[in-house]
mmCIF file of C-alpha atoms in Angstrom:
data_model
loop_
_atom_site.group_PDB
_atom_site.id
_atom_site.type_symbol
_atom_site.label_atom_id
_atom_site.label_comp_id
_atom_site.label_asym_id
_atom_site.label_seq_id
_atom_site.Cartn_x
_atom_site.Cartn_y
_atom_site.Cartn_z
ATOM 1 C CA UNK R 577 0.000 0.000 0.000
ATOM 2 C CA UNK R 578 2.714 2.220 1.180
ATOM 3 C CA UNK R 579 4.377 1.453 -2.533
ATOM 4 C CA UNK R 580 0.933 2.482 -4.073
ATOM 5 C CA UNK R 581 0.834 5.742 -2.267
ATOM 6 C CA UNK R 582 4.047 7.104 -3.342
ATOM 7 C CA UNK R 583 7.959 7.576 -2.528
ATOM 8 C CA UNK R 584 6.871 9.785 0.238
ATOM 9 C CA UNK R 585 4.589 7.443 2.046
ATOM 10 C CA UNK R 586 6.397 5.355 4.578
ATOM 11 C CA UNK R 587 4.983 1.415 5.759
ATOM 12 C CA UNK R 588 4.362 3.263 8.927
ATOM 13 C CA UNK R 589 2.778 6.005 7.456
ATOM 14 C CA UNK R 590 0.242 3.934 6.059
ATOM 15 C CA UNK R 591 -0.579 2.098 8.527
ATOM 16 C CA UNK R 592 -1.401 5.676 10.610
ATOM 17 C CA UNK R 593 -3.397 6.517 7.880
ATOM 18 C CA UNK R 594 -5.607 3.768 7.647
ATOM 19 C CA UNK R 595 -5.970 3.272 11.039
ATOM 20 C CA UNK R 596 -7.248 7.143 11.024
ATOM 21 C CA UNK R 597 -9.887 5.882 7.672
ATOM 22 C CA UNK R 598 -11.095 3.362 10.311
ATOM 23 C CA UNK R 599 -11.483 5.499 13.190
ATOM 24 C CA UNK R 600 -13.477 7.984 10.618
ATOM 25 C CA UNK R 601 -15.667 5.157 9.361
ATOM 26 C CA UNK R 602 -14.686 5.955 6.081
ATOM 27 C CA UNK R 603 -13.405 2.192 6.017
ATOM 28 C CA UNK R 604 -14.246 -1.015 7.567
ATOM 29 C CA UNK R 605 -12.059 -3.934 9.273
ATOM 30 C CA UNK R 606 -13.081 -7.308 10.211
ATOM 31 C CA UNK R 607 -10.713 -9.544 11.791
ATOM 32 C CA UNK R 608 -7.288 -9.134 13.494
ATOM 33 C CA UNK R 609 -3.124 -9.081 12.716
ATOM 34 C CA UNK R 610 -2.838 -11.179 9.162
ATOM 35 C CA UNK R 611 -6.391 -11.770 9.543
ATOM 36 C CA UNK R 612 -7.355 -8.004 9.146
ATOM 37 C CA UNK R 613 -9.622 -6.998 5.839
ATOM 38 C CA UNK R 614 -9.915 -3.371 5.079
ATOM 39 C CA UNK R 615 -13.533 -2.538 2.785
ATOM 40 C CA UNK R 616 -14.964 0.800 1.776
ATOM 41 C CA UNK R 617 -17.549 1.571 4.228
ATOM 42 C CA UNK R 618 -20.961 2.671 3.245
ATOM 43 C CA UNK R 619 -19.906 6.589 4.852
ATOM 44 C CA UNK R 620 -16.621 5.794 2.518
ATOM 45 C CA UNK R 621 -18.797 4.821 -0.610
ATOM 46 C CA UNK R 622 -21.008 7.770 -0.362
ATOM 47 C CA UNK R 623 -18.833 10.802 0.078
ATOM 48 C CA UNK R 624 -14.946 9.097 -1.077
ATOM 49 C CA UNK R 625 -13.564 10.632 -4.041
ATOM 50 C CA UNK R 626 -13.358 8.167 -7.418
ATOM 51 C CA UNK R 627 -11.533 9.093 -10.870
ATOM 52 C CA UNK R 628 -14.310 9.123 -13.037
ATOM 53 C CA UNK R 629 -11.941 8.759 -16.206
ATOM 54 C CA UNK R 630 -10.591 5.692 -15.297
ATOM 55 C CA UNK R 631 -13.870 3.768 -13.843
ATOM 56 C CA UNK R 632 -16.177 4.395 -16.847
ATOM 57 C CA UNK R 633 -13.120 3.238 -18.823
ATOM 58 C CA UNK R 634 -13.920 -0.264 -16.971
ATOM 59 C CA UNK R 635 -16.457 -1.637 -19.193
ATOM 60 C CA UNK R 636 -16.635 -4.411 -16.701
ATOM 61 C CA UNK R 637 -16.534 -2.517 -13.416
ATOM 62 C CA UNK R 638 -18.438 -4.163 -10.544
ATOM 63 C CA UNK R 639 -21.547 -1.737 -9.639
ATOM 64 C CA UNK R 640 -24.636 -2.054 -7.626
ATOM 65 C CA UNK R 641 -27.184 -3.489 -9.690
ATOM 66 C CA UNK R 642 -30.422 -2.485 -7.923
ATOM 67 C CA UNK R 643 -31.462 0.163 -5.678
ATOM 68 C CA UNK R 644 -30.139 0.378 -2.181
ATOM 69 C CA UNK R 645 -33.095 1.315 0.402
ATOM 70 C CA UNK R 646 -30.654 2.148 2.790
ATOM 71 C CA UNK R 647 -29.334 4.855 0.951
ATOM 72 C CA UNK R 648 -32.202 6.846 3.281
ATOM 73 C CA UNK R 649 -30.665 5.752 5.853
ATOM 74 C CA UNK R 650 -27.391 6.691 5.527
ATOM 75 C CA UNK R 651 -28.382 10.010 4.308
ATOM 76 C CA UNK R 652 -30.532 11.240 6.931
ATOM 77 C CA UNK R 653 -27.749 10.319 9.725
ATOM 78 C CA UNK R 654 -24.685 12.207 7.772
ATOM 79 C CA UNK R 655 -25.206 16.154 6.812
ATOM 80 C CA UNK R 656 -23.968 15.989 2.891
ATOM 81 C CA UNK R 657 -22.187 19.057 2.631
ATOM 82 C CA UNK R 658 -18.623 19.874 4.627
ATOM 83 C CA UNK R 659 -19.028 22.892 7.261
ATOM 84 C CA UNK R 660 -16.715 24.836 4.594
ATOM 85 C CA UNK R 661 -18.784 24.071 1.735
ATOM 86 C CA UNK R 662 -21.741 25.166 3.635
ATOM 87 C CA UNK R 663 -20.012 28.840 4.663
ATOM 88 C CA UNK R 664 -19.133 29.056 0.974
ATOM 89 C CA UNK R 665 -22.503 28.298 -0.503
ATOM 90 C CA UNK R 666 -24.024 30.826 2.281
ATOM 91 C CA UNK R 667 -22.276 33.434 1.760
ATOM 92 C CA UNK R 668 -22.798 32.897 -1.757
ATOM 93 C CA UNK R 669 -26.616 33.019 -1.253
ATOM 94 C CA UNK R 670 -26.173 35.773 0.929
ATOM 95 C CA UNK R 671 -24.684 37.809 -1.514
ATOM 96 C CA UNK R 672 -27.347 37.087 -4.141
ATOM 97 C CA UNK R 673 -30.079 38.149 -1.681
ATOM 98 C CA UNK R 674 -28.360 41.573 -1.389
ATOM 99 C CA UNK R 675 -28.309 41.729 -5.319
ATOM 100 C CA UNK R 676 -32.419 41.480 -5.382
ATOM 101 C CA UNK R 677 -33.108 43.541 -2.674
ATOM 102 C CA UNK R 678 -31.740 46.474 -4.823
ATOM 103 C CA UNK R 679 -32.952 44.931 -7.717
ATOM 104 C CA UNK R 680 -36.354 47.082 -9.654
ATOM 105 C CA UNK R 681 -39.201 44.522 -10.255
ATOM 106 C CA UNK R 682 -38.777 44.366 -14.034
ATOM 107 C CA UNK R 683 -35.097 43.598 -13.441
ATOM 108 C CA UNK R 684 -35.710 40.814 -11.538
ATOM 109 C CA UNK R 685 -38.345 39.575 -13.897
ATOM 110 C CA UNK R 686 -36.175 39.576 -16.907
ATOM 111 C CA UNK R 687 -33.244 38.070 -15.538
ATOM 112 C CA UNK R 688 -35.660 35.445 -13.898
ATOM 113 C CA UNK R 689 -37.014 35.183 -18.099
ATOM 114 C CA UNK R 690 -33.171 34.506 -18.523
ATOM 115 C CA UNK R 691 -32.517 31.998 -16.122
ATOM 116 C CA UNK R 692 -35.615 30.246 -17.647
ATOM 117 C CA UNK R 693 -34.509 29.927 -20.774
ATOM 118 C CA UNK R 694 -30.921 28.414 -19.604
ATOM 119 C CA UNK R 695 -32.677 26.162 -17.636
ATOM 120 C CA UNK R 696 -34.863 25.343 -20.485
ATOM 121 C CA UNK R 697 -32.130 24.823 -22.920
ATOM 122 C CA UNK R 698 -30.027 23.422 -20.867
ATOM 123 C CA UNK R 699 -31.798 20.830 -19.138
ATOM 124 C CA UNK R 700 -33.053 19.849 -22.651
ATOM 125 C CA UNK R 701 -29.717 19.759 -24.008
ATOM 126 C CA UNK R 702 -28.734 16.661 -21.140
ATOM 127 C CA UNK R 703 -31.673 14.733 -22.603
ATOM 128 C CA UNK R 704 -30.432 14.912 -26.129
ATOM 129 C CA UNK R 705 -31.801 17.811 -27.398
ATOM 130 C CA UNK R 706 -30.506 19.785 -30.502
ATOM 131 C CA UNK R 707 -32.015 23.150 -29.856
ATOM 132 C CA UNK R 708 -28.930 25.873 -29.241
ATOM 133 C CA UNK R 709 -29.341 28.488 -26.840
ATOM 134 C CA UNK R 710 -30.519 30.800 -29.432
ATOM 135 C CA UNK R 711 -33.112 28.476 -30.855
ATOM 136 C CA UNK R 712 -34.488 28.068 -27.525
ATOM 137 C CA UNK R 713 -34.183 31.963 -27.114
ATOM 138 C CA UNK R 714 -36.976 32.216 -29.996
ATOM 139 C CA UNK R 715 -38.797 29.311 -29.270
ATOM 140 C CA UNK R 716 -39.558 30.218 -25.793
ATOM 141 C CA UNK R 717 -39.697 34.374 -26.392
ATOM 142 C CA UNK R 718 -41.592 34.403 -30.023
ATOM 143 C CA UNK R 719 -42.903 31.050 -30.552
ATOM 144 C CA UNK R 720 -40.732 30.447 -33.178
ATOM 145 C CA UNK R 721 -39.588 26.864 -33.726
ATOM 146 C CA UNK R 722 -36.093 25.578 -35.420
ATOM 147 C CA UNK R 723 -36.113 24.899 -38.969
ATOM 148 C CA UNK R 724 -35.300 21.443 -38.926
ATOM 149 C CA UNK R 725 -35.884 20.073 -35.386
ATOM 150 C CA UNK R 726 -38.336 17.531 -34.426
ATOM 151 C CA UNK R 727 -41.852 18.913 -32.870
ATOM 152 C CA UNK R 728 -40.501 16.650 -30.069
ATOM 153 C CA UNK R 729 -37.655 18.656 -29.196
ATOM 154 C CA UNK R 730 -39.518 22.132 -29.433
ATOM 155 C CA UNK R 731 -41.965 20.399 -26.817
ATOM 156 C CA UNK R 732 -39.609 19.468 -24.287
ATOM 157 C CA UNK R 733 -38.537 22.826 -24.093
ATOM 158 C CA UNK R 734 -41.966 24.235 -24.058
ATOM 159 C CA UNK R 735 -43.198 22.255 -21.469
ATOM 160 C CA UNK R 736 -39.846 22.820 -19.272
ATOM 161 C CA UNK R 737 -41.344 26.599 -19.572
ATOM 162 C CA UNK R 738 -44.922 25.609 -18.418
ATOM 163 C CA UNK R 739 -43.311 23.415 -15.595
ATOM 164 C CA UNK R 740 -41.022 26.384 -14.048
ATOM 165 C CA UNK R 741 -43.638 29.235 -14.915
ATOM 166 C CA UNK R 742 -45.940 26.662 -12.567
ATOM 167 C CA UNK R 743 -43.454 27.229 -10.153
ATOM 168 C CA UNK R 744 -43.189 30.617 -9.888
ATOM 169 C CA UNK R 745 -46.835 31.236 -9.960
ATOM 170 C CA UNK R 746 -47.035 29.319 -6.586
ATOM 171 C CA UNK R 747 -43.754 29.354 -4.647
ATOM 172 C CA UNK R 748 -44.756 28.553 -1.310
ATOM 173 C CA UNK R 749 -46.812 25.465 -2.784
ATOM 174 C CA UNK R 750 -43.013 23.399 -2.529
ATOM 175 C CA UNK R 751 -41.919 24.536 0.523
ATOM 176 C CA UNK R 752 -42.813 20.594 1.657
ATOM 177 C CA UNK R 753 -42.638 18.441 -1.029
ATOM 178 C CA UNK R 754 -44.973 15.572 -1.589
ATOM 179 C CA UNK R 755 -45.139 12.572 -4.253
ATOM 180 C CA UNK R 756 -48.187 14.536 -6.226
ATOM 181 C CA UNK R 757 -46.328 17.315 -6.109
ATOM 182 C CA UNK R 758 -43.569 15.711 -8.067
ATOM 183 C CA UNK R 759 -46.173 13.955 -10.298
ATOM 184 C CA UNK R 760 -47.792 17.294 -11.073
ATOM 185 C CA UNK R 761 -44.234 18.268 -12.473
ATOM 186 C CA UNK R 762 -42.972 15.416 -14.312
ATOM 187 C CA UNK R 763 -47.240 15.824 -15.947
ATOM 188 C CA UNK R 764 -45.852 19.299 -17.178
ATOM 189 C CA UNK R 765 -42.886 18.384 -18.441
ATOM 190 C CA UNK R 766 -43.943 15.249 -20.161
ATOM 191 C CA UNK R 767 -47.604 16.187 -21.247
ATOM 192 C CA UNK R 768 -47.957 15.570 -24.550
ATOM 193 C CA UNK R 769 -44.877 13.635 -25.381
ATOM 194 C CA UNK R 770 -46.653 10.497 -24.679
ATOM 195 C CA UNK R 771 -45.061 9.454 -21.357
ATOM 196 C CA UNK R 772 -47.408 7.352 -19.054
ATOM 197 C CA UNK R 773 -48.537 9.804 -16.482
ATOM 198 C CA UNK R 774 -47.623 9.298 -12.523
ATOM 199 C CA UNK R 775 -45.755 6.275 -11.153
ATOM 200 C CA UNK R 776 -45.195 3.374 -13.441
ATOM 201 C CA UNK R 777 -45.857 -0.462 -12.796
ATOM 202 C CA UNK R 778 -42.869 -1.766 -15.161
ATOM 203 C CA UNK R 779 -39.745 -2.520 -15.755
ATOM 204 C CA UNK R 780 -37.323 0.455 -17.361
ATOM 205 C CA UNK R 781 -33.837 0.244 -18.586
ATOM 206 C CA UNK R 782 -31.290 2.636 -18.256
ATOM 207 C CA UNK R 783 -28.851 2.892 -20.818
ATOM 208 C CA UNK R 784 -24.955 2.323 -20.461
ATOM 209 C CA UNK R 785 -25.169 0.557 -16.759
ATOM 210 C CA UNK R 786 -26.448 -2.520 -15.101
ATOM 211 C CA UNK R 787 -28.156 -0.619 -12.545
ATOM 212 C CA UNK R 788 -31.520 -1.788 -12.641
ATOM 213 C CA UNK R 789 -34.163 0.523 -11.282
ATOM 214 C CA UNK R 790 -36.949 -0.751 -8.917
ATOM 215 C CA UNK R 791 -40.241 -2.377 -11.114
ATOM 216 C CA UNK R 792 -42.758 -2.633 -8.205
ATOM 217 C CA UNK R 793 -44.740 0.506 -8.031
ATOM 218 C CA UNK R 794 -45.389 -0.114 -4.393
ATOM 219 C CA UNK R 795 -41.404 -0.139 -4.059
ATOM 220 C CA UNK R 796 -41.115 2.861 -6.052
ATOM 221 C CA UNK R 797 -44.150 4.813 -4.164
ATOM 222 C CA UNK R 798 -42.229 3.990 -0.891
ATOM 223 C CA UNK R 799 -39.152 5.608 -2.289
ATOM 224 C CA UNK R 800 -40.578 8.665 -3.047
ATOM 225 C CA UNK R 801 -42.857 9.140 0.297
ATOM 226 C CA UNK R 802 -39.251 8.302 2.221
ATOM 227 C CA UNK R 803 -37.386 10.730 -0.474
ATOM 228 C CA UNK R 804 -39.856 13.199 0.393
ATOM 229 C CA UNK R 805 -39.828 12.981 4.401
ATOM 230 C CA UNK R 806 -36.167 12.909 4.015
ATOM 231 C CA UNK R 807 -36.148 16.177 2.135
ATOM 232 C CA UNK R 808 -38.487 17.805 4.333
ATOM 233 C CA UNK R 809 -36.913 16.497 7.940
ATOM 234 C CA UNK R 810 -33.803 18.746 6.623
ATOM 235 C CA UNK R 811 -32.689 21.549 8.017
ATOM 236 C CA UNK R 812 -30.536 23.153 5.313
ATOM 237 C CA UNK R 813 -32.439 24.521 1.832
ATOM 238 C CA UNK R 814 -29.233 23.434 -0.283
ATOM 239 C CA UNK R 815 -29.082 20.055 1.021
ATOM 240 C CA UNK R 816 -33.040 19.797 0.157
ATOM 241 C CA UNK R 817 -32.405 21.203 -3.007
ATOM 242 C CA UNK R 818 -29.626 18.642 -3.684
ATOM 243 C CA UNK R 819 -31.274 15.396 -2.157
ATOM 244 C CA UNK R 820 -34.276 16.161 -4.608
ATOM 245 C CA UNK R 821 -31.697 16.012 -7.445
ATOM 246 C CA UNK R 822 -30.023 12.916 -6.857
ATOM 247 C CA UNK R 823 -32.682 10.340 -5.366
ATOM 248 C CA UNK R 824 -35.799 11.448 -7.501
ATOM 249 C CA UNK R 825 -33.611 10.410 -10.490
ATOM 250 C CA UNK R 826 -32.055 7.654 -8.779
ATOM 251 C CA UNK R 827 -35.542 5.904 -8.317
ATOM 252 C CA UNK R 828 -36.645 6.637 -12.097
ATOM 253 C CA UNK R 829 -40.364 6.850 -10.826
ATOM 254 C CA UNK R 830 -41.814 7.651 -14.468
ATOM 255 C CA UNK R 831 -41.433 5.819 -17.766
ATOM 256 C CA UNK R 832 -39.445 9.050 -18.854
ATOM 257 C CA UNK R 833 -38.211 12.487 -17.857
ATOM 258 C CA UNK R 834 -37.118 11.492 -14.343
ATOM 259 C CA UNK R 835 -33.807 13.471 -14.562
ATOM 260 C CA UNK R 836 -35.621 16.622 -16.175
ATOM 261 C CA UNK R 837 -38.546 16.605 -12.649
ATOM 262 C CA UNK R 838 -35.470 15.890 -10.453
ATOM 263 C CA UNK R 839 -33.934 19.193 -11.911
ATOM 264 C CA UNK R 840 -36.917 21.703 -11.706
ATOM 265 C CA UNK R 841 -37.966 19.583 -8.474
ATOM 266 C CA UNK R 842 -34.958 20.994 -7.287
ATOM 267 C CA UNK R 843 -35.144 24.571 -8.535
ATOM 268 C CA UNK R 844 -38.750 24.243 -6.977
ATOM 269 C CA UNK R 845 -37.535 23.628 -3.608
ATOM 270 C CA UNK R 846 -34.646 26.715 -3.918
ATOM 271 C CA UNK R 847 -37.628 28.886 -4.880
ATOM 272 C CA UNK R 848 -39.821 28.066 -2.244
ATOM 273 C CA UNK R 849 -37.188 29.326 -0.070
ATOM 274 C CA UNK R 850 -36.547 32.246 -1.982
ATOM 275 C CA UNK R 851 -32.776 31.011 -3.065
ATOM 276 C CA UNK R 852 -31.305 31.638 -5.992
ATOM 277 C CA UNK R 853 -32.302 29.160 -8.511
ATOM 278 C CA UNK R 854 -29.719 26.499 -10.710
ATOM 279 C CA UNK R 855 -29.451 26.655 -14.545
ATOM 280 C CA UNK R 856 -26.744 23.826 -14.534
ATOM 281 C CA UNK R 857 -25.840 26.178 -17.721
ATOM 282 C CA UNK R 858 -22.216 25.333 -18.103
ATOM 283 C CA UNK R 859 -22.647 21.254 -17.133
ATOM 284 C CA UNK R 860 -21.550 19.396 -20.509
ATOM 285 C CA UNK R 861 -24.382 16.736 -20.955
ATOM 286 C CA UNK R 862 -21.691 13.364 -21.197
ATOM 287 C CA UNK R 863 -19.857 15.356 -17.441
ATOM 288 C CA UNK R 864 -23.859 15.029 -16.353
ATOM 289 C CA UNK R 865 -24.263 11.899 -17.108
ATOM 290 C CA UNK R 866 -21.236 9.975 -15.562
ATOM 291 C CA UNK R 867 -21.810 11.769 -12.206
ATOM 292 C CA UNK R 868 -25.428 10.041 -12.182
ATOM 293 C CA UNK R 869 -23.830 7.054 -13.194
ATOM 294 C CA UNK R 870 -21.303 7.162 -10.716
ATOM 295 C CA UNK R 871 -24.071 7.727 -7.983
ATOM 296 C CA UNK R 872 -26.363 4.893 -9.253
ATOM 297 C CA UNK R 873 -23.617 2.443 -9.560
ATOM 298 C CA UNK R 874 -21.781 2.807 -6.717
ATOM 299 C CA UNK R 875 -23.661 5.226 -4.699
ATOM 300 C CA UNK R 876 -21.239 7.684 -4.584
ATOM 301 C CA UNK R 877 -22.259 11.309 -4.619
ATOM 302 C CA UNK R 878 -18.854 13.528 -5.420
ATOM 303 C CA UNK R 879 -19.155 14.056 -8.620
ATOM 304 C CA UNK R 880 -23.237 15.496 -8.308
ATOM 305 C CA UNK R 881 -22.169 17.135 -5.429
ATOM 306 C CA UNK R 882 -19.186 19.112 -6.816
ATOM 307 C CA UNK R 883 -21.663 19.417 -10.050
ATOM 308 C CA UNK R 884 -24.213 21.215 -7.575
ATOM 309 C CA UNK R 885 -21.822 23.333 -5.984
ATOM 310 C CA UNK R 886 -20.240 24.838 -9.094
ATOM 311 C CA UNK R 887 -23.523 25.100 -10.809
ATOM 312 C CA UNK R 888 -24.836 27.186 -7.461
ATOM 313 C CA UNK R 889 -21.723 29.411 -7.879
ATOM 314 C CA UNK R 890 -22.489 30.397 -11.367
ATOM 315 C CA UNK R 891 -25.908 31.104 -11.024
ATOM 316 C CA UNK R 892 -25.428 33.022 -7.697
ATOM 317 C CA UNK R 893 -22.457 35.125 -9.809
ATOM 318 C CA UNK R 894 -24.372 35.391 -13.549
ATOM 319 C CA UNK R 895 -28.295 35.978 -12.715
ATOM 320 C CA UNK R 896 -29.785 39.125 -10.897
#
C-alpha cells in the first residue's frame, strides 16, 4: 500500500493513515493481525472521491445493480455538505439576496425570463436535445420553432417553460414536497410527449449501466414518500435542493423524464425558499451523465455534489 501511495509514504505512514480511515468510518475492518480486511464503508462509498476517467473506462466494473433502500438511511444520519462548503454556498446566497433587494421589479423579472430559458435549454440539451441556446431563445420568447428540429424537441422545451412558470406562480406550494407534487411536475414536463402519467408499474432500462431501477410501483411509491420525508426532515435549503436532485432520479419513478422533474424539483424547492435558482448552464451533458452514473452504480455522490456546488456558484455570480 505504502508502494501504491508514493515515494513519500512510509509502511508506517500507512498504517497511521488507515488506522485514522477506520477510526473515521470511512473504512471497515473485520478480523485481526494477518487476519485483518480493510472494505470501503458505506460513509466511505457515499462521500470518497473516485476518478471518473478511469472507472467508466472499466467496461466491466463491478456496480450495484439495484437500488439500495438504505441509501435513506445513511443520508438522513450524515449532513452531505462539509461545514466549509456550507459557509461558501451561504455566503454565496447571501450575496445574491443583497443583489435582489436592490434589484427594480422588471429587473428581476427579466433576468428570472433569462434563467428560464438556460434552464430550459439546458436541461433539454442533457436529454439529447438539438435546440442551441438561441433556438431556444426564440422558441420560448416568439414562438418560433427551429427549422429542422423535431416537434418533439420544441416540446420538451416548451413544457420545461410551463413546468417552471408553474413554479413561480405558486412558490410557497413546494416549501414541503410531496409525491403529487412531483407527479404534477414530471405531468408538465412530459404532457404531450406520450409518457405514461404518474408512477409506473414496469420494468425500465437505463442505458450504459447494469443498474436496474426498482419495477414494483409499491417499491417505487415507498421511495418517493421516504425521499420526500427525508427532504423535508432537513434543516438546510441546499441540502433539500440537492437530495431532490439525486434520489428522484435515482428511483426513475416515471417511464421518462425522471432526470428533467429531479432538476426543476430541485429549482422548486430553492424557490420556495426564496434562493437563488440552478441553470446547470455550463454542465456538458456526457460530465452530467457519468456523475449520475457514478451515484447509481456505486452510490457515490462527489461528482453530483461538486456538479451542484459549481452550478450554485455560477448562477449566484451570472443571474440578478
Amino acid at each position: 500500500m505504502a508502494e501504491k501511495l508514493g515515494s513519500n509514504i512510509s509502511k508506517t505512514s500507512a498504517y497511521r493513515l488507515v488506522k485514522e480511515l477506520v477510526q473515521k468510518q470511512r473504512i471497515e475492518l473485520k478480523g485481526a493481525g494477518r487476519n485483518s480486511v480493510y472494505s470501503l464503508s458505506d460513509y466511505g462509498r457515499l462521500f470518497g472521491r473516485f476518478d471518473v476517467e478511469s472507472y467508466f473506462e472499466n467496461e466491466n466494473r463491478k456496480v450495484l445493480n439495484t437500488f439500495n433502500f438504505r441509501i435513506f438511511e445513511l443520508l438522513e444520519q450524515n449532513q452531505v455538505f462539509r461545514d466549509e462548503e456550507i459557509r461558501k454556498l451561504y455566503d454565496r446566497e447571501r450575496e445574491f439576496e443583497l443583489r435582489m433587494k436592490s434589484l427594480p421589479k422588471i429587473a428581476r423579472q427579466k433576468e428570472m425570463e433569462r434563467l428560464v430559458i438556460d434552464l430550459s435549454w439546458k436541461s433539454s440539451q442533457i436529454e439529447g436535445n438539438t435546440y442551441s441556446l438561441l433556438e431556444t431563445e426564440a422558441l420560448l420568447k416568439d414562438a418560433r420553432e427551429a427549422k429542422g428540429k423535431s416537434k418533439t424537441e420544441a416540446l420538451m422545451i416548451l413544457n420545461h417553460k410551463k413546468a417552471l412558470s408553474y413554479i413561480l406562480e405558486n412558490p410557497d406550494f413546494f416549501d414541503k414536497l410531496t409525491v403529487s407534487k412531483i407527479e404534477d411536475i414530471h405531468y408538465l414536463l412530459t404532457k404531450n410527449m406520450g409518457v405514461t402519467r404518474n408512477v409506473r408499474s414496469f420494468r425500465v432500462g437505463i442505458t450504459g449501466t447494469s443498474y436496474t431501477p426498482l419495477d414494483n410501483s409499491f417499491q417505487i411509491s415507498e421511495a418517493l414518500e421516504q425521499t420526500c420525508r427525508l427532504i423535508n426532515d432537513k434543516k438546510n435549503i441546499l441540502e433539500k435542493a440537492f437530495l431532490a436532485l439525486v434520489l428522484i432520479s435515482y428511483i426513475q419513478p416515471f417511464e421518462d423524464g425522471n432526470k428533467r422533474t429531479s432538476r426543476i424539483i430541485s429549482n422548486a424547492v430553492l424557490l420556495a425558499n426564496s434562493y437563488c435558482p440552478i441553470s446547470f448552464r455550463t454542465v456538458e451533458p456526457i460530465d452530467y451523465r457519468y456523475a449520475t452514473l457514478l451515484f447509481y452504480e456505486q452510490n457515490n455522490l462527489s461528482e453530483l455534489k461538486q456538479m451542484f456546488i459549481e452550478q450554485f456558484e455560477f448562477s449566484t455570480s451570472n443571474y440578478f
